[in-house]
XYZ file of C-alpha atoms in Angstrom:
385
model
C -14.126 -39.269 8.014
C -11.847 -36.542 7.654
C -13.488 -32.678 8.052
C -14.116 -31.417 4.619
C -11.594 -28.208 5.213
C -8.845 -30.347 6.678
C -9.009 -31.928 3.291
C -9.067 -28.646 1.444
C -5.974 -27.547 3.513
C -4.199 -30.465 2.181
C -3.270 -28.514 -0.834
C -0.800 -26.441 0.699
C 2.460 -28.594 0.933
C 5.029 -25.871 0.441
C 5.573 -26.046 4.100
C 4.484 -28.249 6.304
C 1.672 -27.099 9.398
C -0.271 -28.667 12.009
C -4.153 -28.253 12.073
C -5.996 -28.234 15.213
C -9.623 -29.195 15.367
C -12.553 -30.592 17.975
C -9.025 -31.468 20.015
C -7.677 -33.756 17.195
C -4.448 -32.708 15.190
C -3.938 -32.804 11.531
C -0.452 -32.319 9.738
C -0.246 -31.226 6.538
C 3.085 -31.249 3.956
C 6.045 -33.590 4.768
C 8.608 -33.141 8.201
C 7.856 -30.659 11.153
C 5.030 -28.396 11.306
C 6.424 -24.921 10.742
C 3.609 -23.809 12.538
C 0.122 -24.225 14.010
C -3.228 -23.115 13.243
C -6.043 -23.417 15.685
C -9.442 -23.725 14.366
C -12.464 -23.043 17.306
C -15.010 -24.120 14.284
C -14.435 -25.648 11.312
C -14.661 -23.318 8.166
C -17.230 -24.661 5.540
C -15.744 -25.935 1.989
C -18.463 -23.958 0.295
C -16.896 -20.800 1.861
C -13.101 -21.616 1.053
C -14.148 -22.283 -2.578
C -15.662 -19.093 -2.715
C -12.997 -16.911 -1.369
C -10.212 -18.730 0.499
C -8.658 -15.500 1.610
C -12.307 -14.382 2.511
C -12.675 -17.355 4.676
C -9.522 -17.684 5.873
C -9.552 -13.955 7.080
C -12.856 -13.684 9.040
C -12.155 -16.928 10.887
C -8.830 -15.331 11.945
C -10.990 -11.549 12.973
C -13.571 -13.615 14.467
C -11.406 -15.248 16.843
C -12.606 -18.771 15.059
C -8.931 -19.112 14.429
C -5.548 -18.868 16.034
C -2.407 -19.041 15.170
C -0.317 -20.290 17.793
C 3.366 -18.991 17.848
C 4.454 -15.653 15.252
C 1.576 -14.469 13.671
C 3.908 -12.755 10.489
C 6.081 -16.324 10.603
C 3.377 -18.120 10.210
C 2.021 -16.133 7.196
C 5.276 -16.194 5.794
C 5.500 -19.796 5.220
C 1.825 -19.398 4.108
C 1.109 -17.155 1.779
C 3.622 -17.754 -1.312
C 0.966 -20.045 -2.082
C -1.594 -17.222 -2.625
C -1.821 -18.849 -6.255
C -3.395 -22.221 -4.627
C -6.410 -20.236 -3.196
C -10.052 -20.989 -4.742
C -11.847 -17.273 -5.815
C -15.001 -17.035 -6.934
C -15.340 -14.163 -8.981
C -18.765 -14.426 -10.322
C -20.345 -14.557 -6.556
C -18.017 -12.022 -5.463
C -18.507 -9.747 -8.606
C -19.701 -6.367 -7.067
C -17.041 -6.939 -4.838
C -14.270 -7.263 -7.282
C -15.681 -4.511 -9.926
C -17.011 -2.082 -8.121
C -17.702 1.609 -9.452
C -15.542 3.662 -10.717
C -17.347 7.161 -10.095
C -15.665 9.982 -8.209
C -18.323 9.437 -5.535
C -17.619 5.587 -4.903
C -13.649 6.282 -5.567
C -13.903 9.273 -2.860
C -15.918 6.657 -0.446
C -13.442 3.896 -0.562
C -10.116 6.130 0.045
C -12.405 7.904 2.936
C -12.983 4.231 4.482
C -9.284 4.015 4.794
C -7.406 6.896 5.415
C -10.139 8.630 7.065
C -10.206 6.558 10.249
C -8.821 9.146 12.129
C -5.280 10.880 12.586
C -5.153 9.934 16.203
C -5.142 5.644 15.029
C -1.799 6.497 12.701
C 0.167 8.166 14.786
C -0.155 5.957 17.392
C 1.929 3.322 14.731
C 3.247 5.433 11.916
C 6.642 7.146 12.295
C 6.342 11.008 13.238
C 7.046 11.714 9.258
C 2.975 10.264 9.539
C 4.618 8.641 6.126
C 2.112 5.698 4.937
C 4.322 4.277 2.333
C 7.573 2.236 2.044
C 10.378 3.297 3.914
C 14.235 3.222 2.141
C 16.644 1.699 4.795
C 20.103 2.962 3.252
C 21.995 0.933 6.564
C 20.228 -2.364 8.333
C 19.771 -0.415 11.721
C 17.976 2.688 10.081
C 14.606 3.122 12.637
C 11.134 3.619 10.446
C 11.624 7.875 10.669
C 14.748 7.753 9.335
C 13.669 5.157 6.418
C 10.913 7.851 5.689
C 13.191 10.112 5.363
C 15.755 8.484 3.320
C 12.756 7.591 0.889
C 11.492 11.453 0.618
C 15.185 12.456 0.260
C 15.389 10.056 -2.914
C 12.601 10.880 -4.094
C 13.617 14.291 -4.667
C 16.926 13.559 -5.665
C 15.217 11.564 -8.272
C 13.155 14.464 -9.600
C 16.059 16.888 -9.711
C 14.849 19.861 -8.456
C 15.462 23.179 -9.139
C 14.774 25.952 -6.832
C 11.522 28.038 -7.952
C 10.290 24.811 -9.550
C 6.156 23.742 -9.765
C 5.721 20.181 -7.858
C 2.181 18.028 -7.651
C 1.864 15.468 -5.377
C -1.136 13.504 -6.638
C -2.432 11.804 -3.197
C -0.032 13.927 -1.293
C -1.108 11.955 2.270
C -0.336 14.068 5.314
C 2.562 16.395 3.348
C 5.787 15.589 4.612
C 6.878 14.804 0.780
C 5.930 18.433 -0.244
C 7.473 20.046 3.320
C 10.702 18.695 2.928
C 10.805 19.564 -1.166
C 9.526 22.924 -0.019
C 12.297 23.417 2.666
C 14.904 21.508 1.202
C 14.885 22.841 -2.737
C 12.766 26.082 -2.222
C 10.046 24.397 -4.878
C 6.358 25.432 -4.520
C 3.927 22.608 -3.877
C 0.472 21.601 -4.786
C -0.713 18.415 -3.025
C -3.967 16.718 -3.793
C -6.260 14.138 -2.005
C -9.248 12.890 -1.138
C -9.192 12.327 2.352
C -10.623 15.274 4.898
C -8.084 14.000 7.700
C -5.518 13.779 5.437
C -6.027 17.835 4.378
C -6.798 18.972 7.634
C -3.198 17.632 9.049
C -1.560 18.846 5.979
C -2.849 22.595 6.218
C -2.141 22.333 10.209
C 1.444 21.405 9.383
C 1.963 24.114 6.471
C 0.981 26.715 9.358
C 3.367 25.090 11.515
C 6.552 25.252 9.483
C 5.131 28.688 8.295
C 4.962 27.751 4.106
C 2.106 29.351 3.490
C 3.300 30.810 0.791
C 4.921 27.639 -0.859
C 2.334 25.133 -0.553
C -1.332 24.438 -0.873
C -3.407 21.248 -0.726
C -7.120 20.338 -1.880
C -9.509 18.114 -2.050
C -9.390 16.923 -5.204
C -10.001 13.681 -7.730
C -7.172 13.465 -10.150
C -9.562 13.549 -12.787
C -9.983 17.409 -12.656
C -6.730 17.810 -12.818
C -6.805 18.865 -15.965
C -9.020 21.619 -15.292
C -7.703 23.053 -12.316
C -5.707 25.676 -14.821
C -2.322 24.748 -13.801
C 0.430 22.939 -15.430
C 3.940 21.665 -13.193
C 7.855 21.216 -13.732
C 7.433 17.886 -11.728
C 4.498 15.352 -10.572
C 5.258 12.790 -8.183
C 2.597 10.076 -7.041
C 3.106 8.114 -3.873
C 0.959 5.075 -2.924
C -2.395 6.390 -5.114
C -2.354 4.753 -8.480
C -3.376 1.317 -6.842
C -6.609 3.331 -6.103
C -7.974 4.339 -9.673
C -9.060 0.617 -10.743
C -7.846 -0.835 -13.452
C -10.132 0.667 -16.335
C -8.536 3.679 -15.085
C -4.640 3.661 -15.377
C -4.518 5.464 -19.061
C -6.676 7.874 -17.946
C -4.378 8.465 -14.931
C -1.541 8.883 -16.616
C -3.626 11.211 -19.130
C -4.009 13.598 -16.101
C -0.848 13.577 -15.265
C 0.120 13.887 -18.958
C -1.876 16.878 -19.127
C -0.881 19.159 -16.325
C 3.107 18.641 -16.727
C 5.083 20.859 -19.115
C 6.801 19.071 -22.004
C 10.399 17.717 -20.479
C 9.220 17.788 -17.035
C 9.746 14.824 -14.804
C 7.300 12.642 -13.251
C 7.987 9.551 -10.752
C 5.372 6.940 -9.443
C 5.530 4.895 -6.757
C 3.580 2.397 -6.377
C 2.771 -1.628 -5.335
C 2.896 -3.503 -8.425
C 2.712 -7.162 -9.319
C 3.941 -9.343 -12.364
C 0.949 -10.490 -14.089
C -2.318 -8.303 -14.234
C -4.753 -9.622 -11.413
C -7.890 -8.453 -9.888
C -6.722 -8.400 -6.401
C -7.659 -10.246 -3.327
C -11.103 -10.220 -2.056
C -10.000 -9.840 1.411
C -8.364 -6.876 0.805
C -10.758 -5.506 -1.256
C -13.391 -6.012 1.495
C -11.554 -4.703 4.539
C -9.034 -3.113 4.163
C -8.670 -0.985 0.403
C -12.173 -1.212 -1.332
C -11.667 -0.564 -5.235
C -7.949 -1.424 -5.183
C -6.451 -3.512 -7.413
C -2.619 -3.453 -7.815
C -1.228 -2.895 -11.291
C 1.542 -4.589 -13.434
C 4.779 -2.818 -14.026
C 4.220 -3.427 -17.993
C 0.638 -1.947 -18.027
C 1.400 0.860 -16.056
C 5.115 1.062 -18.441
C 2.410 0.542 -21.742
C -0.194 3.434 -20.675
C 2.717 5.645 -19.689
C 4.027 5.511 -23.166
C 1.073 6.403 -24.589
C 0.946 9.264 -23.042
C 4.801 9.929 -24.963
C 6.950 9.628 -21.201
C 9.990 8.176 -21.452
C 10.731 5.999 -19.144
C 14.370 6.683 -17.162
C 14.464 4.569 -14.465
C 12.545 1.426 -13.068
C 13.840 0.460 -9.609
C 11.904 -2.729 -7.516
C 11.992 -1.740 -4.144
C 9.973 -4.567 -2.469
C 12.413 -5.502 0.557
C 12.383 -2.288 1.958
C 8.272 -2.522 2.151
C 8.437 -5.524 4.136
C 10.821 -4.335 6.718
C 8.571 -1.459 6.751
C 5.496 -3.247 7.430
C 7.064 -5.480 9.938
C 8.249 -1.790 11.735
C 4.735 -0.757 11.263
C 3.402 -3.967 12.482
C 5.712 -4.108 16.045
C 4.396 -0.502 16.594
C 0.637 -1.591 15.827
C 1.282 -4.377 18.596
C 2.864 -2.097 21.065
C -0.048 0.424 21.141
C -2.997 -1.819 21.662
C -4.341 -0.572 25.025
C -4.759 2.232 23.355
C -6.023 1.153 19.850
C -8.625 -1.039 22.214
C -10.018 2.293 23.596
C -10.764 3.601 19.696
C -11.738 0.158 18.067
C -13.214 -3.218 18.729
C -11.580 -6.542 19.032
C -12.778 -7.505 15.543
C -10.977 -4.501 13.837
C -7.448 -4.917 15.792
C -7.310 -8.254 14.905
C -8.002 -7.603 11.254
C -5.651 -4.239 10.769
C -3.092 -7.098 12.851
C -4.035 -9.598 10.075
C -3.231 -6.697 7.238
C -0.039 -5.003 8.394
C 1.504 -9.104 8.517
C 0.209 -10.782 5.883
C 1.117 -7.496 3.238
C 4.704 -8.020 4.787
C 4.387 -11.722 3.846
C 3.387 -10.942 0.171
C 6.166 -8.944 -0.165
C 8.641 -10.951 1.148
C 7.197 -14.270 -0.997
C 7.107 -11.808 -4.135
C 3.359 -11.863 -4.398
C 3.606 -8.204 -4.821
C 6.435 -5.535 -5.728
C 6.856 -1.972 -5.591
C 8.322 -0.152 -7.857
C 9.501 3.530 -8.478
C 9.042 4.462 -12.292
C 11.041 7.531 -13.548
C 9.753 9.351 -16.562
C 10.184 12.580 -18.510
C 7.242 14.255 -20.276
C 8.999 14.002 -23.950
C 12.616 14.436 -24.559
C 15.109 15.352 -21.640
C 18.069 15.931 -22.693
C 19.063 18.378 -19.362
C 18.356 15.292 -17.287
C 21.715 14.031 -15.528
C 23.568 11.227 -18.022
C 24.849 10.111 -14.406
C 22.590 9.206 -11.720
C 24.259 11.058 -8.722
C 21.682 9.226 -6.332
């Protein structure tokens, strides 16, 4: 009798794979296995109908399962079938709904970005940018994607020198330097992480700005009260962190602290259809997040009265980033293996490819929204970028 996974597995046709299993082999889908998974144990049914990317995902960190060949191929011809997976959401509801206090929300960015500056250098570019790259030529490196996407950023916002700029989740501040440097602006940067504002204020000594920029610890939510109002917001990478139940109220911040006509851009992972995210994720990797639509985040924008500019899907450019980030992740494990266990490389392996799989099968976007706070009219007709 066939194992109860193999015929669970059967499902996904799309391309065909080999199974391996107590030393028989299993093919599943029509033609030549595109690839081969290794199973040391079989995975129980009750556990794939629960949470198939759950399941899936600590066989592969447990070593229970290989994949024999190109990890990120393999995932590839894998995971555009994301819609075929079994999730449970009523057994897995504190996992998919968790809180959405400061405390919890400051907790599960800390469990991410807090794991020490040391771990993302070692894969990062030296920009320490954690968001997608823009590769303007096909032989750009990572740094000089990072670059490219700071520089149009800020061509985006059309800056004036003199002008107020927030960075809401402002990450290690190479978006604020270079707008500091560049335009002569004066930044305010906000986040929640401690290693993230340490490396900032270390940085802002080091390319002397002292008197230019400033970064906090801060919840967007007190934005409102922190007595300040800004020509220009940008948000890079954060919105995917406020939940859901949250996104008006986001935007309401935002709302709130820029002057009428100013501009504000977000950038941010995005999907079609409104989903609650994937419970793998959500576990290991980015407790609380839950990637938005483009029209919900479009519809609570233009509630707050921003009119929207510019919409521009830049979801190529994240997977070549990802697949940088992942070769660099791969070249530095002797030394990742002195900071972490086996169990952790092997996921944060797992996440950098299969995020660079969803992208490429369209499972998730990114776009860059453009807004203005009101009526522009001083905004170019002609978009010199």
């Amino acid at each position: 009798m066939e194992d109860l996974m193999i015929t669970f597995l059967r499902k996904f046709t799309d391309y065909p794979f080999a199974v391996k299993l107590d030393g028989q082999e299993y093919h599943i889908g029509e033609g030549d296995p595109e690839f081969t998974v290794v199973f040391k144990k079989p995975i129980p049914k009750s556990k794939l109908l629960t949470s198939t990317s759950l399941a899936l995902g600590e066989a592969y960190m447990d070593g229970d399962l290989e994949v024999e060949g190109d990890l990120y191929y393999a995932l590839d011809h894998f995971l555009g079938q994301m819609g075929k997976f079994s999730t449970d959401e009523s057994a897995l509801k504190k996992l998919m709904h968790p809180s959405m206090s400061k405390h919890n929300q400051k907790k599960e960015v800390s469990s991410h970005y807090d794991i020490g500056n040391d771990f993302y250098k070692l894969w990062l570019d030296e920009t320490m940018s954690y968001s997608c790259g823009y590769f303007k030529h096909p032989d750009d490196t990572l740094y000089q994607a990072q670059v490219n996407k700071v520089d149009y950023i800020l061509q985006k916002l059309n800056l004036k020198e003199g002008m107020t700029l927030l960075d809401v989740g402002c990450g290690w501040g190479f978006l604020l330097i270079e707008a500091a440097k560049k335009y002569g602006v004066k930044g305010f940067g906000i986040t929640l992480s401690t290693e993230q504002k340490e490396e900032f204020e270390r940085r802002i000594k080091d390319e002397h700005l002292e008197d230019q920029l400033e970064v906090e610890l801060m919840d967007y939510r007190d934005l409102p009260k922190c007595g300040r109002t800004f020509d220009r917001v940008v948000s890079v990478g954060m919105v995917e962190h406020v939940g859901r139940p949250n996104y008006q109220l986001f935007n309401d911040c935002v709302a709130q602290v820029l002057k009428d006509g100013g501009v504000f851009l977000l950038h941010f992972i995005s999907a079609l259809k409104e989903h609650t995210g994937d419970p793998w994720i959500r576990k290991y990797i980015f407790p609380g997040g839950t990637v938005p639509s483009l029209r919900e985040m479009i519809y609570a924008m233009s509630e707050d009265n921003f009119h929207v500019m510019d919409v521009e899907n830049l979801r190529l450019h994240y997977n070549k980033t990802l697949l940088c980030w992942a070769h660099n992740f791969r070249e530095h494990l002797d030394e990742e293996r002195k900071m972490f266990d086996e169990r952790f490389l092997r996921m944060w392996d797992l996440y950098l490819n299969a995020c660079a799989a969803t992208f490429h099968n369209g499972i998730i976007d990114i776009h860059q929204i453009l807004a203005t706070k009101g009526i522009n009219n001083d905004y170019p007709m002609v978009r010199w970028y």
